[in-house]
Tab-separated table of C-alpha atoms and ligand atoms in Angstrom:
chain	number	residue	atom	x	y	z
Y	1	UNK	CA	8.105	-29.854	-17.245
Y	2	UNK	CA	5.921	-27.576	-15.181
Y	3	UNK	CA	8.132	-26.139	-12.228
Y	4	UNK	CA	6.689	-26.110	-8.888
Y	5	UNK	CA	5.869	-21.915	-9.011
Y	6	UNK	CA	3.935	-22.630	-12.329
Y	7	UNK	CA	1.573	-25.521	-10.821
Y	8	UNK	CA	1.084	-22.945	-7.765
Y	9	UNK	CA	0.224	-19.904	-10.239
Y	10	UNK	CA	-2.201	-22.258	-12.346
Y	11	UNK	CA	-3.764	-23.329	-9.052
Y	12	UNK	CA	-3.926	-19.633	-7.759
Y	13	UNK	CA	-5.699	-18.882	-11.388
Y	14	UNK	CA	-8.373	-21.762	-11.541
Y	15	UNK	CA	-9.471	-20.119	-8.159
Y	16	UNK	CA	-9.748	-16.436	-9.734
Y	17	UNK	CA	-11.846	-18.821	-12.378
Y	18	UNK	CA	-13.748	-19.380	-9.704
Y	19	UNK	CA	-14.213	-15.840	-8.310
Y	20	UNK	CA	-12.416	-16.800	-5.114
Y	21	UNK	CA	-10.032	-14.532	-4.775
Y	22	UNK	CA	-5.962	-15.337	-3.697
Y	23	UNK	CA	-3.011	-13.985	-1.488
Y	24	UNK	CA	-0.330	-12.239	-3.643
Y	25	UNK	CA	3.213	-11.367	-3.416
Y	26	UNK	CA	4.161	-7.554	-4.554
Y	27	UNK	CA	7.490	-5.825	-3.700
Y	28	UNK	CA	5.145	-3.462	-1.023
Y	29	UNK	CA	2.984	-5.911	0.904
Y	30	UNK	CA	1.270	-8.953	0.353
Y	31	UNK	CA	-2.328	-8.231	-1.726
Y	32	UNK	CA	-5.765	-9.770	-1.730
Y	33	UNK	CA	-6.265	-10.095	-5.398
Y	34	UNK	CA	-9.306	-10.931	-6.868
Y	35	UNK	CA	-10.809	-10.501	-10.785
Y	36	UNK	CA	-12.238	-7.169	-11.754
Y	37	UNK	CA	-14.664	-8.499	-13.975
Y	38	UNK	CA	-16.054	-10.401	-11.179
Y	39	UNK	CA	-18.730	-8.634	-8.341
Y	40	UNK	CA	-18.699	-12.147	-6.505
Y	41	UNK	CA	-15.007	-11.812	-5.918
Y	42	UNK	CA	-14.890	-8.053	-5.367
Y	43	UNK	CA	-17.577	-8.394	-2.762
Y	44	UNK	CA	-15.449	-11.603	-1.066
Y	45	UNK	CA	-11.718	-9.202	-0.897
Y	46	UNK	CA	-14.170	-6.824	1.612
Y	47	UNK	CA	-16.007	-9.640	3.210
Y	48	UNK	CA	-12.676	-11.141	4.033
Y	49	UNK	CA	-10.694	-7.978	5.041
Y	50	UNK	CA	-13.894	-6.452	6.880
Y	51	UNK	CA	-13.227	-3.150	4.975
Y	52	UNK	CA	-15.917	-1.044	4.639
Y	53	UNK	CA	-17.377	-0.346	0.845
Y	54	UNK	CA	-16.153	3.209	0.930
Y	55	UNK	CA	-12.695	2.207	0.842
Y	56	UNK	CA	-11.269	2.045	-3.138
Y	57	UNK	CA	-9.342	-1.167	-4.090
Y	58	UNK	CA	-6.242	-0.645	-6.451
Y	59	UNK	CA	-6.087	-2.149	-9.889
Y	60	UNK	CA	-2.789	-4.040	-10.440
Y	61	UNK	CA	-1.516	-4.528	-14.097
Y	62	UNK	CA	1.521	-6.095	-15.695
Y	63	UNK	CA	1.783	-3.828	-18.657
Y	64	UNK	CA	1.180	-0.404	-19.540
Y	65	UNK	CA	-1.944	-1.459	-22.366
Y	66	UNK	CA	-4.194	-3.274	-19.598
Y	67	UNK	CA	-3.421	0.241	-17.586
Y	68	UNK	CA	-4.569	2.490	-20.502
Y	69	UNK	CA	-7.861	-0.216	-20.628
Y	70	UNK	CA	-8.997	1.593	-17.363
Y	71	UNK	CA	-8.780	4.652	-17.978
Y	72	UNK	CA	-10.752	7.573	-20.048
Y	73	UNK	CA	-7.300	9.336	-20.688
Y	74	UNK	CA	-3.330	8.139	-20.619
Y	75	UNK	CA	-1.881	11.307	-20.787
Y	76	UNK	CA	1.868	11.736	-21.434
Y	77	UNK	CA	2.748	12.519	-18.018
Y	78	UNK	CA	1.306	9.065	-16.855
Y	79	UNK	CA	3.755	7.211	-19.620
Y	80	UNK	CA	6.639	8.592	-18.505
Y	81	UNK	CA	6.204	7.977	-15.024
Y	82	UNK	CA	5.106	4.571	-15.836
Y	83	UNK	CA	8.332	4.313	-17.799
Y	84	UNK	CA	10.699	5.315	-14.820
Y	85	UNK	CA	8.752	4.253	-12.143
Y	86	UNK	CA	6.862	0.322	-12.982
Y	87	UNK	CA	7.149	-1.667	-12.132
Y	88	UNK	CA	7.553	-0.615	-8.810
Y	89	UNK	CA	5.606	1.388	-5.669
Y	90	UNK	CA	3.787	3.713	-7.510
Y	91	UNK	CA	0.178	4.173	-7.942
Y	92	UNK	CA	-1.421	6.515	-10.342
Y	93	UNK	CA	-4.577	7.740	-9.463
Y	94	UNK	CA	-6.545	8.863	-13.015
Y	95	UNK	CA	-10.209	9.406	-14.554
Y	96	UNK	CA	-11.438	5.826	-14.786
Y	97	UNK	CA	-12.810	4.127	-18.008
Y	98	UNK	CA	-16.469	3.235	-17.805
Y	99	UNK	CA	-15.893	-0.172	-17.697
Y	100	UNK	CA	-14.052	-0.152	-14.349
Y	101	UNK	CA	-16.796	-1.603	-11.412
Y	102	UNK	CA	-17.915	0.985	-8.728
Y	103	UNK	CA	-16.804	-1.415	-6.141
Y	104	UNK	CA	-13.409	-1.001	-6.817
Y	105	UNK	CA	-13.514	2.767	-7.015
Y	106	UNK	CA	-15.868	3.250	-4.171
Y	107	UNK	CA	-18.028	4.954	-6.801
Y	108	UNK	CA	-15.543	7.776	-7.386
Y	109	UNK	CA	-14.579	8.991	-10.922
Y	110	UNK	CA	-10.989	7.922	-10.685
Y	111	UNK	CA	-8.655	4.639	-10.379
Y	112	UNK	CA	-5.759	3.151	-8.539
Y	113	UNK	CA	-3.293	1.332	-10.720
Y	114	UNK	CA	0.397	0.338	-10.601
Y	115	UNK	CA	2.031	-2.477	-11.859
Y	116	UNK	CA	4.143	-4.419	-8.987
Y	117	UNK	CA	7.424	-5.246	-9.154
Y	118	UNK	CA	7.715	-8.538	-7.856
Y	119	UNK	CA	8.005	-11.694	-10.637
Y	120	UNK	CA	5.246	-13.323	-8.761
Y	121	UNK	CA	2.562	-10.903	-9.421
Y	122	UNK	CA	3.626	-10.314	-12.681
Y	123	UNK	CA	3.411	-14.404	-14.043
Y	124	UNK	CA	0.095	-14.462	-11.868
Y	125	UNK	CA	-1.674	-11.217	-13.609
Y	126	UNK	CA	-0.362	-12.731	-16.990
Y	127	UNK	CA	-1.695	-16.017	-16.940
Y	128	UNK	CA	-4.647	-14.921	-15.688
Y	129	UNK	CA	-4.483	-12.905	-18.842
Y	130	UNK	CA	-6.037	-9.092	-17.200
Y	131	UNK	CA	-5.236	-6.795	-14.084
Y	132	UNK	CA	-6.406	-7.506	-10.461
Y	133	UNK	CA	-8.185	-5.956	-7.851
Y	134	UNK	CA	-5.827	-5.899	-5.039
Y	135	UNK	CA	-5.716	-3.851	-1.613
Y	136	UNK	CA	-3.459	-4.828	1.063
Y	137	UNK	CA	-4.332	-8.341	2.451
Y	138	UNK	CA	-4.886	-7.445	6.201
Y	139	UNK	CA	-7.948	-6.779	7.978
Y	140	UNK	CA	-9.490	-3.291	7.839
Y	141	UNK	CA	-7.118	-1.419	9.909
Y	142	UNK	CA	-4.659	-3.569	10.737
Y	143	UNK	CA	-0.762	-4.152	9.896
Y	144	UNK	CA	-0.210	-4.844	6.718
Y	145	UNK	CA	1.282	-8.578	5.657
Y	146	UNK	CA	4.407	-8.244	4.253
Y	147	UNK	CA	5.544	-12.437	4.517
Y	148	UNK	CA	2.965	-15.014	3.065
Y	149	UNK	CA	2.532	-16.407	6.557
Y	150	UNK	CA	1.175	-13.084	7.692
Y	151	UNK	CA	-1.685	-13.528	5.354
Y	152	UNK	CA	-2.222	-16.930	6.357
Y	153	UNK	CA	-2.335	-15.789	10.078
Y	154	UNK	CA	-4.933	-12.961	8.908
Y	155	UNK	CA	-7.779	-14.127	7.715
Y	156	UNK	CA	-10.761	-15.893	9.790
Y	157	UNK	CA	-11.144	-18.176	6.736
Y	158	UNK	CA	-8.658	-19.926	4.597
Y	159	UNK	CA	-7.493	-18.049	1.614
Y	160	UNK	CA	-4.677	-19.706	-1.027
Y	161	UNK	CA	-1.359	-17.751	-0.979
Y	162	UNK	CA	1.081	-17.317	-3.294
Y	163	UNK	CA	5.015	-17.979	-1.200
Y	164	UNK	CA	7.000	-14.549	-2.570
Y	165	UNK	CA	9.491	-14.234	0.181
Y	166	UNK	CA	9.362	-11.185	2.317
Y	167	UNK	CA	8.620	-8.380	1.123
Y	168	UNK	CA	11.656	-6.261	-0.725
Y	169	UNK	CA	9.875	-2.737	0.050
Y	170	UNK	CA	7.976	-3.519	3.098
Y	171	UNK	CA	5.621	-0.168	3.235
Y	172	UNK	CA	2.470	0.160	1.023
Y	173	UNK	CA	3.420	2.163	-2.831
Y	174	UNK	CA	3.229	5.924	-3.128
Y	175	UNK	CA	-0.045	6.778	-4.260
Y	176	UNK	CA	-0.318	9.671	-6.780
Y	177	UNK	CA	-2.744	11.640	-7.984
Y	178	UNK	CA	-2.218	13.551	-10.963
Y	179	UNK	CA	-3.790	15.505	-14.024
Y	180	UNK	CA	-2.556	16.992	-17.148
Y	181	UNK	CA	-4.114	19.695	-18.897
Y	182	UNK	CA	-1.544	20.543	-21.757
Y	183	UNK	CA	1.902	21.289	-20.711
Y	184	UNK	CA	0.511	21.513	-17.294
Y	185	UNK	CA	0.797	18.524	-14.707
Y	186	UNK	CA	-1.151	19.106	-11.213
Y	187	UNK	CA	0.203	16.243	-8.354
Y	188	UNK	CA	-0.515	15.681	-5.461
Y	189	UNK	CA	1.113	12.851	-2.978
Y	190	UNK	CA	-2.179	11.183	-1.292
Y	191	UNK	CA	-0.285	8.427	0.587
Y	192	UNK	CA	3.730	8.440	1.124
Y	193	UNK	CA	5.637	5.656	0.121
Y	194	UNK	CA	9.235	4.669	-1.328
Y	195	UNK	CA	9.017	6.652	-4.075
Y	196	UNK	CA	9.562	10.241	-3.654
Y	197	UNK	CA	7.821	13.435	-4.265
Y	198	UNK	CA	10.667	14.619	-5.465
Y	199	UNK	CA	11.569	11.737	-7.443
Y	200	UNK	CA	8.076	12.004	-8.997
Y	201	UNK	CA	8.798	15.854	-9.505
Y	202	UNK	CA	12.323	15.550	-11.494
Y	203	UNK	CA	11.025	13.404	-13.590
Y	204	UNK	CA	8.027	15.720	-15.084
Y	205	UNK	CA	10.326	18.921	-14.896
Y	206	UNK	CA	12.550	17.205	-16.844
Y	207	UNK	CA	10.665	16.570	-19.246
Y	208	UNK	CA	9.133	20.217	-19.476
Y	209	UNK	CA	6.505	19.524	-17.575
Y	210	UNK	CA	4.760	22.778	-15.323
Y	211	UNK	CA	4.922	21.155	-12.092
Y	212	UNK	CA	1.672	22.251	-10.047
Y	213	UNK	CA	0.367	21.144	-6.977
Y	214	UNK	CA	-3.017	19.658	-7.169
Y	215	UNK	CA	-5.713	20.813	-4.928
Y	216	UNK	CA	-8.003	17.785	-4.475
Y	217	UNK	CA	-11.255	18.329	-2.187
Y	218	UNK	CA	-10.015	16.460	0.699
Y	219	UNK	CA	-13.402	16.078	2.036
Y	220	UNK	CA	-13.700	13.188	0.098
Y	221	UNK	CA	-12.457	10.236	2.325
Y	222	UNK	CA	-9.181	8.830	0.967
Y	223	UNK	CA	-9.004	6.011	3.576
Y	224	UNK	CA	-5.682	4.442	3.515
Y	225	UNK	CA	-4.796	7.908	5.295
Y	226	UNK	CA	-7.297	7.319	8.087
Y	227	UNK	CA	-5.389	8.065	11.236
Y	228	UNK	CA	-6.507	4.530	12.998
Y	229	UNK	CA	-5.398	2.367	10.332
Y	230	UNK	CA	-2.150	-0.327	10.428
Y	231	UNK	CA	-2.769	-0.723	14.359
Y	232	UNK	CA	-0.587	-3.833	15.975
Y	233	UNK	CA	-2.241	-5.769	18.286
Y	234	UNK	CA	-0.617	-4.070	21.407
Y	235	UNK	CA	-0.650	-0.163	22.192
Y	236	UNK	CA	2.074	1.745	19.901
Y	237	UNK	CA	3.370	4.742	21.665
Y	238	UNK	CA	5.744	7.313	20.447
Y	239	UNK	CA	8.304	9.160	21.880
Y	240	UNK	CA	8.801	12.217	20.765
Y	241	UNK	CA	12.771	13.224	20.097
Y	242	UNK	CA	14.532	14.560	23.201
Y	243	UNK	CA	12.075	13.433	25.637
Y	244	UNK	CA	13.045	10.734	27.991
Y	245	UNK	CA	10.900	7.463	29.073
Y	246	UNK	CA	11.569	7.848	32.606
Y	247	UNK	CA	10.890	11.724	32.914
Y	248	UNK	CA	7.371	11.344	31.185
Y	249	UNK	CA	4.587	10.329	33.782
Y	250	UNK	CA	3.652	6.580	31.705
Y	251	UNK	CA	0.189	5.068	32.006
Y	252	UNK	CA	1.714	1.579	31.376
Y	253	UNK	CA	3.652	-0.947	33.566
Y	254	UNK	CA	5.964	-2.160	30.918
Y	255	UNK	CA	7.155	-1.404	27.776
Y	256	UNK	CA	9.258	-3.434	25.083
Y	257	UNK	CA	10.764	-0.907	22.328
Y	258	UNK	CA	10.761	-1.068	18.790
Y	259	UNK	CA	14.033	-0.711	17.152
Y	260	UNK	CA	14.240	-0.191	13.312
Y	261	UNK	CA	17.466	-0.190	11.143
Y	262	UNK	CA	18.921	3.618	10.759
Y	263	UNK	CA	18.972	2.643	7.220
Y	264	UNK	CA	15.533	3.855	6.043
Y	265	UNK	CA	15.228	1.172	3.064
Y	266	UNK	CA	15.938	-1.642	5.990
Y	267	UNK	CA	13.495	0.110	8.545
Y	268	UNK	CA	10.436	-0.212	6.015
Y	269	UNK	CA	11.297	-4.008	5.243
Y	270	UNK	CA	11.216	-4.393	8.922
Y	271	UNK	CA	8.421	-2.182	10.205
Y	272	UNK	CA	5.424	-4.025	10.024
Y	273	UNK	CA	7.138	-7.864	10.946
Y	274	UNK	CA	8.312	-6.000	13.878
Y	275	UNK	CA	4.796	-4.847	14.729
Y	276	UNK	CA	3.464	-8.026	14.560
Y	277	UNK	CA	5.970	-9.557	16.549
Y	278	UNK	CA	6.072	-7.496	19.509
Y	279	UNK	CA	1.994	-7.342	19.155
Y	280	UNK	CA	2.181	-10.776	20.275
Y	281	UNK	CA	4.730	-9.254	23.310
Y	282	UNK	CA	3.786	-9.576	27.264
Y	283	UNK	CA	4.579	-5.896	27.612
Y	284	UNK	CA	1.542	-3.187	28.034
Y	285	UNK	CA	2.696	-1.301	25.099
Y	286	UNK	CA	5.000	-1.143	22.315
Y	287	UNK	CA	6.962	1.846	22.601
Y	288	UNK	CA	9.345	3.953	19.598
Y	289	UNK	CA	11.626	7.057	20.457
Y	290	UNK	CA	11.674	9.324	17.433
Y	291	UNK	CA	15.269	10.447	16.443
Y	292	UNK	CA	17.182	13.174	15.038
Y	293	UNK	CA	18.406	11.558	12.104
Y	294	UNK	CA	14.555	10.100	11.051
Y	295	UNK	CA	14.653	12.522	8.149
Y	296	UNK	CA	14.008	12.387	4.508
Y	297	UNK	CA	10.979	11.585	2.420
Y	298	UNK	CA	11.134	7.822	3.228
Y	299	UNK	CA	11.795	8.472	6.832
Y	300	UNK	CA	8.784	10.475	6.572
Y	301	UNK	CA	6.911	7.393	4.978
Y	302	UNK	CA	7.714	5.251	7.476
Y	303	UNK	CA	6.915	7.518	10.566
Y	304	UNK	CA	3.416	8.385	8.755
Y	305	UNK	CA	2.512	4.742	9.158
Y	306	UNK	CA	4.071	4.666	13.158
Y	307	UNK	CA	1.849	7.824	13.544
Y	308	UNK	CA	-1.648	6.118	12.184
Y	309	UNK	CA	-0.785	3.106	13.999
Y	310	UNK	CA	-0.188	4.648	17.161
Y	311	UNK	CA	-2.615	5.458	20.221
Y	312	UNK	CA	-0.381	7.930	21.566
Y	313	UNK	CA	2.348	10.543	20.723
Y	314	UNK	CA	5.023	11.933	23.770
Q	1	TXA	O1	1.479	-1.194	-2.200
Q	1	TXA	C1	0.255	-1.174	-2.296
Q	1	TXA	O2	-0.358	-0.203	-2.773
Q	1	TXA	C2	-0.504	-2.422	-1.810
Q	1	TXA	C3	-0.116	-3.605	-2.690
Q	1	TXA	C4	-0.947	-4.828	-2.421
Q	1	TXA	O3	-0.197	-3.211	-4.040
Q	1	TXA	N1	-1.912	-2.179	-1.836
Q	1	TXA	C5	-2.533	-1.396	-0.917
Q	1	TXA	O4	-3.908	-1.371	-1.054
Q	1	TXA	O5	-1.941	-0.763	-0.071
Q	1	TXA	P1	-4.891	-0.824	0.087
Q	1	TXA	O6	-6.250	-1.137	-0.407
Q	1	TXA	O7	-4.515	-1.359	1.394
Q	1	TXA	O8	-4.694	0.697	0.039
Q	1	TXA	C6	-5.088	1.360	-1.122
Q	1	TXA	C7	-5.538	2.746	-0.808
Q	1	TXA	C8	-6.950	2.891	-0.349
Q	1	TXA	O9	-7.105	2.771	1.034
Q	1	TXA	C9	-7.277	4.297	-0.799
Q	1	TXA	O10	-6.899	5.208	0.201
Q	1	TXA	C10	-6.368	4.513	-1.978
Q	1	TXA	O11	-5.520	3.417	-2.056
Q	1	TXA	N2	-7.098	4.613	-3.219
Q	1	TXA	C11	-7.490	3.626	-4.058
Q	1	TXA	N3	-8.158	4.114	-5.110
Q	1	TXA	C12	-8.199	5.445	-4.923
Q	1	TXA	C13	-8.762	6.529	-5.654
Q	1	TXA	N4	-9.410	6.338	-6.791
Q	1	TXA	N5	-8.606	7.790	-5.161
Q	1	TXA	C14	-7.933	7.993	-4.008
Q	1	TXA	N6	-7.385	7.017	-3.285
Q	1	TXA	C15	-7.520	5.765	-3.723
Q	2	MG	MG1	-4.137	-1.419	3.349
């Protein structure tokens, strides 16, 4: 007998079918996935989100063969981080094949893929039987969903979603660039997430890998790092460590705070429900003191995210 998740994922599938496109579950945030064979449903994920064209969708897979179908090279340093790493919160940026639509690459040479770790995603991309075009399923800008009810909330229009649970990760993957040129591999981090640099790093020099940092022309717009993007609906303002909310001259009448989990891992599950929630606060702004102890590369994840999203640092 079909269980109730299969009925859902065969319903979720006859819609790709129909180049509609569908809410999905990951272990990051909650995706807008549509077929990228098809321009009609490509063209709906940025109709829907508002995002502008210039803004590259990421390609998720559910095995390493439909990854190596996108692009012109899989070089060694891509399968082993592939190996260690997916599924999971890691995007590798690479030369894209031919065959891989301008839309989702913002007409730029190279591709976003990762394959999610989240059961979900992984039934839906194999019974649809090839990889999905998939950015985060929010409005341009805005906090990213990371429970299916966000995505329902989202959208002007109805869109199907697939029920995951809440999100496991909570912040958008780690997005990687990287090149190999013989025993040479040049990185470079484009967008922090829960997996390390230096993860990433061990892993290559391990495995004999020259470890160089890439230098990418950053004049080309990589737009998930815009510094407006992932705003709540209220003001976010940060307070810097040490300084004290009654000593600073504030604009705003009244505040609510944002408190996270010390625990790093438990403050990016909660970051962006927490946004939400107090967007929909009375207060005039949502305020969140920095402290001492907000160190480490996922610390630094999270507060890269705070610092997009916020209209003001103190
Ligand atoms: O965790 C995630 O990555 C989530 C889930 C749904 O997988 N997806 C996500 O997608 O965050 P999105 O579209 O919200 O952010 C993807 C970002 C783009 O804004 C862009 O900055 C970057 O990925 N990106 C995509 N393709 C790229 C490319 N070829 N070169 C540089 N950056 C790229
Ligand atoms: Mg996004």
């Amino acid at each position: 007998m079909q269980s109730v998740l299969d009925k859902k994922i065969d319903k979720a599938v006859e819609l790709l079918k129909n180049n509609d496109v569908v809410g999905m579950p990951t272990e990051t945030v909650y995706g807008l996935a549509g077929s990228i064979y098809s321009e009609e449903a490509l063209l709906k994920i940025f109709k829907i989100k508002e995002r502008p064209f210039f803004d590259p969708l990421i390609i998720h897979v559910s095995s390493v063969d439909e990854a190596k179908s996108l692009v012109k090279d899989w070089p060694h340093a891509a399968e082993l981080l592939a190996q260690n790493f997916w599924p999971g919160p890691l995007t590798l940026i690479l030369e894209k094949s031919d065959n891989v639509n301008d839309l989702i690459t913002a007409g730029m040479l190279t591709v976003g893929i990762r394959m999610p770790n989240h059961p979900v995603a992984l039934a839906l991309i194999k019974k649809w039987g090839s990889p999905l075009a998939a950015p985060s399923a929010n409005k341009f800008k805005k906090t990213s969903p990371t429970t299916a009810l966000h995505v329902k909330e989202e959208f002007d229009q109805a869109v199907y979603v697939l029920d995951g649970g809440n999100c496991s990760v909570g912040l958008e993957s780690t997005i990687l660039y990287i090149k190999q040129i013989e025993n040479n591999v040049e990185i470079e981090v484009l967008r922090k997430g829960f997996i390390s640099y230096l993860e990433i790093e061990k892993i290559l020099l391990e495995n004999n890998f020259k470890v160089i940092k890439a230098r990418l022309n950053h004049t080309v717009n990589v737009p998930g790092n815009m510094q407006d993007h992932y705003m709540p609906k209220r003001p976010l303002i940060i307070l810097s460590e040490g300084r004290n909310i009654n000593e600073s001259k504030l604009k705003f009448k009244s505040y609510i705070e944002m408190k996270l989990s010390d625990l790093p891992e438990l403050a990016a599950r909660e970051l962006y429900s927490q946004m939400r929630i107090l967007g929909q606060s009375n207060h005039d702004v949502i305020l969140f003191k920095k402290m001492g102890f907000h160190q480490g590369e996922l610390w630094e994840a999270i507060l890269d995210r705070l610092n997009r999203a916020s209209s003001e640092i103190i």
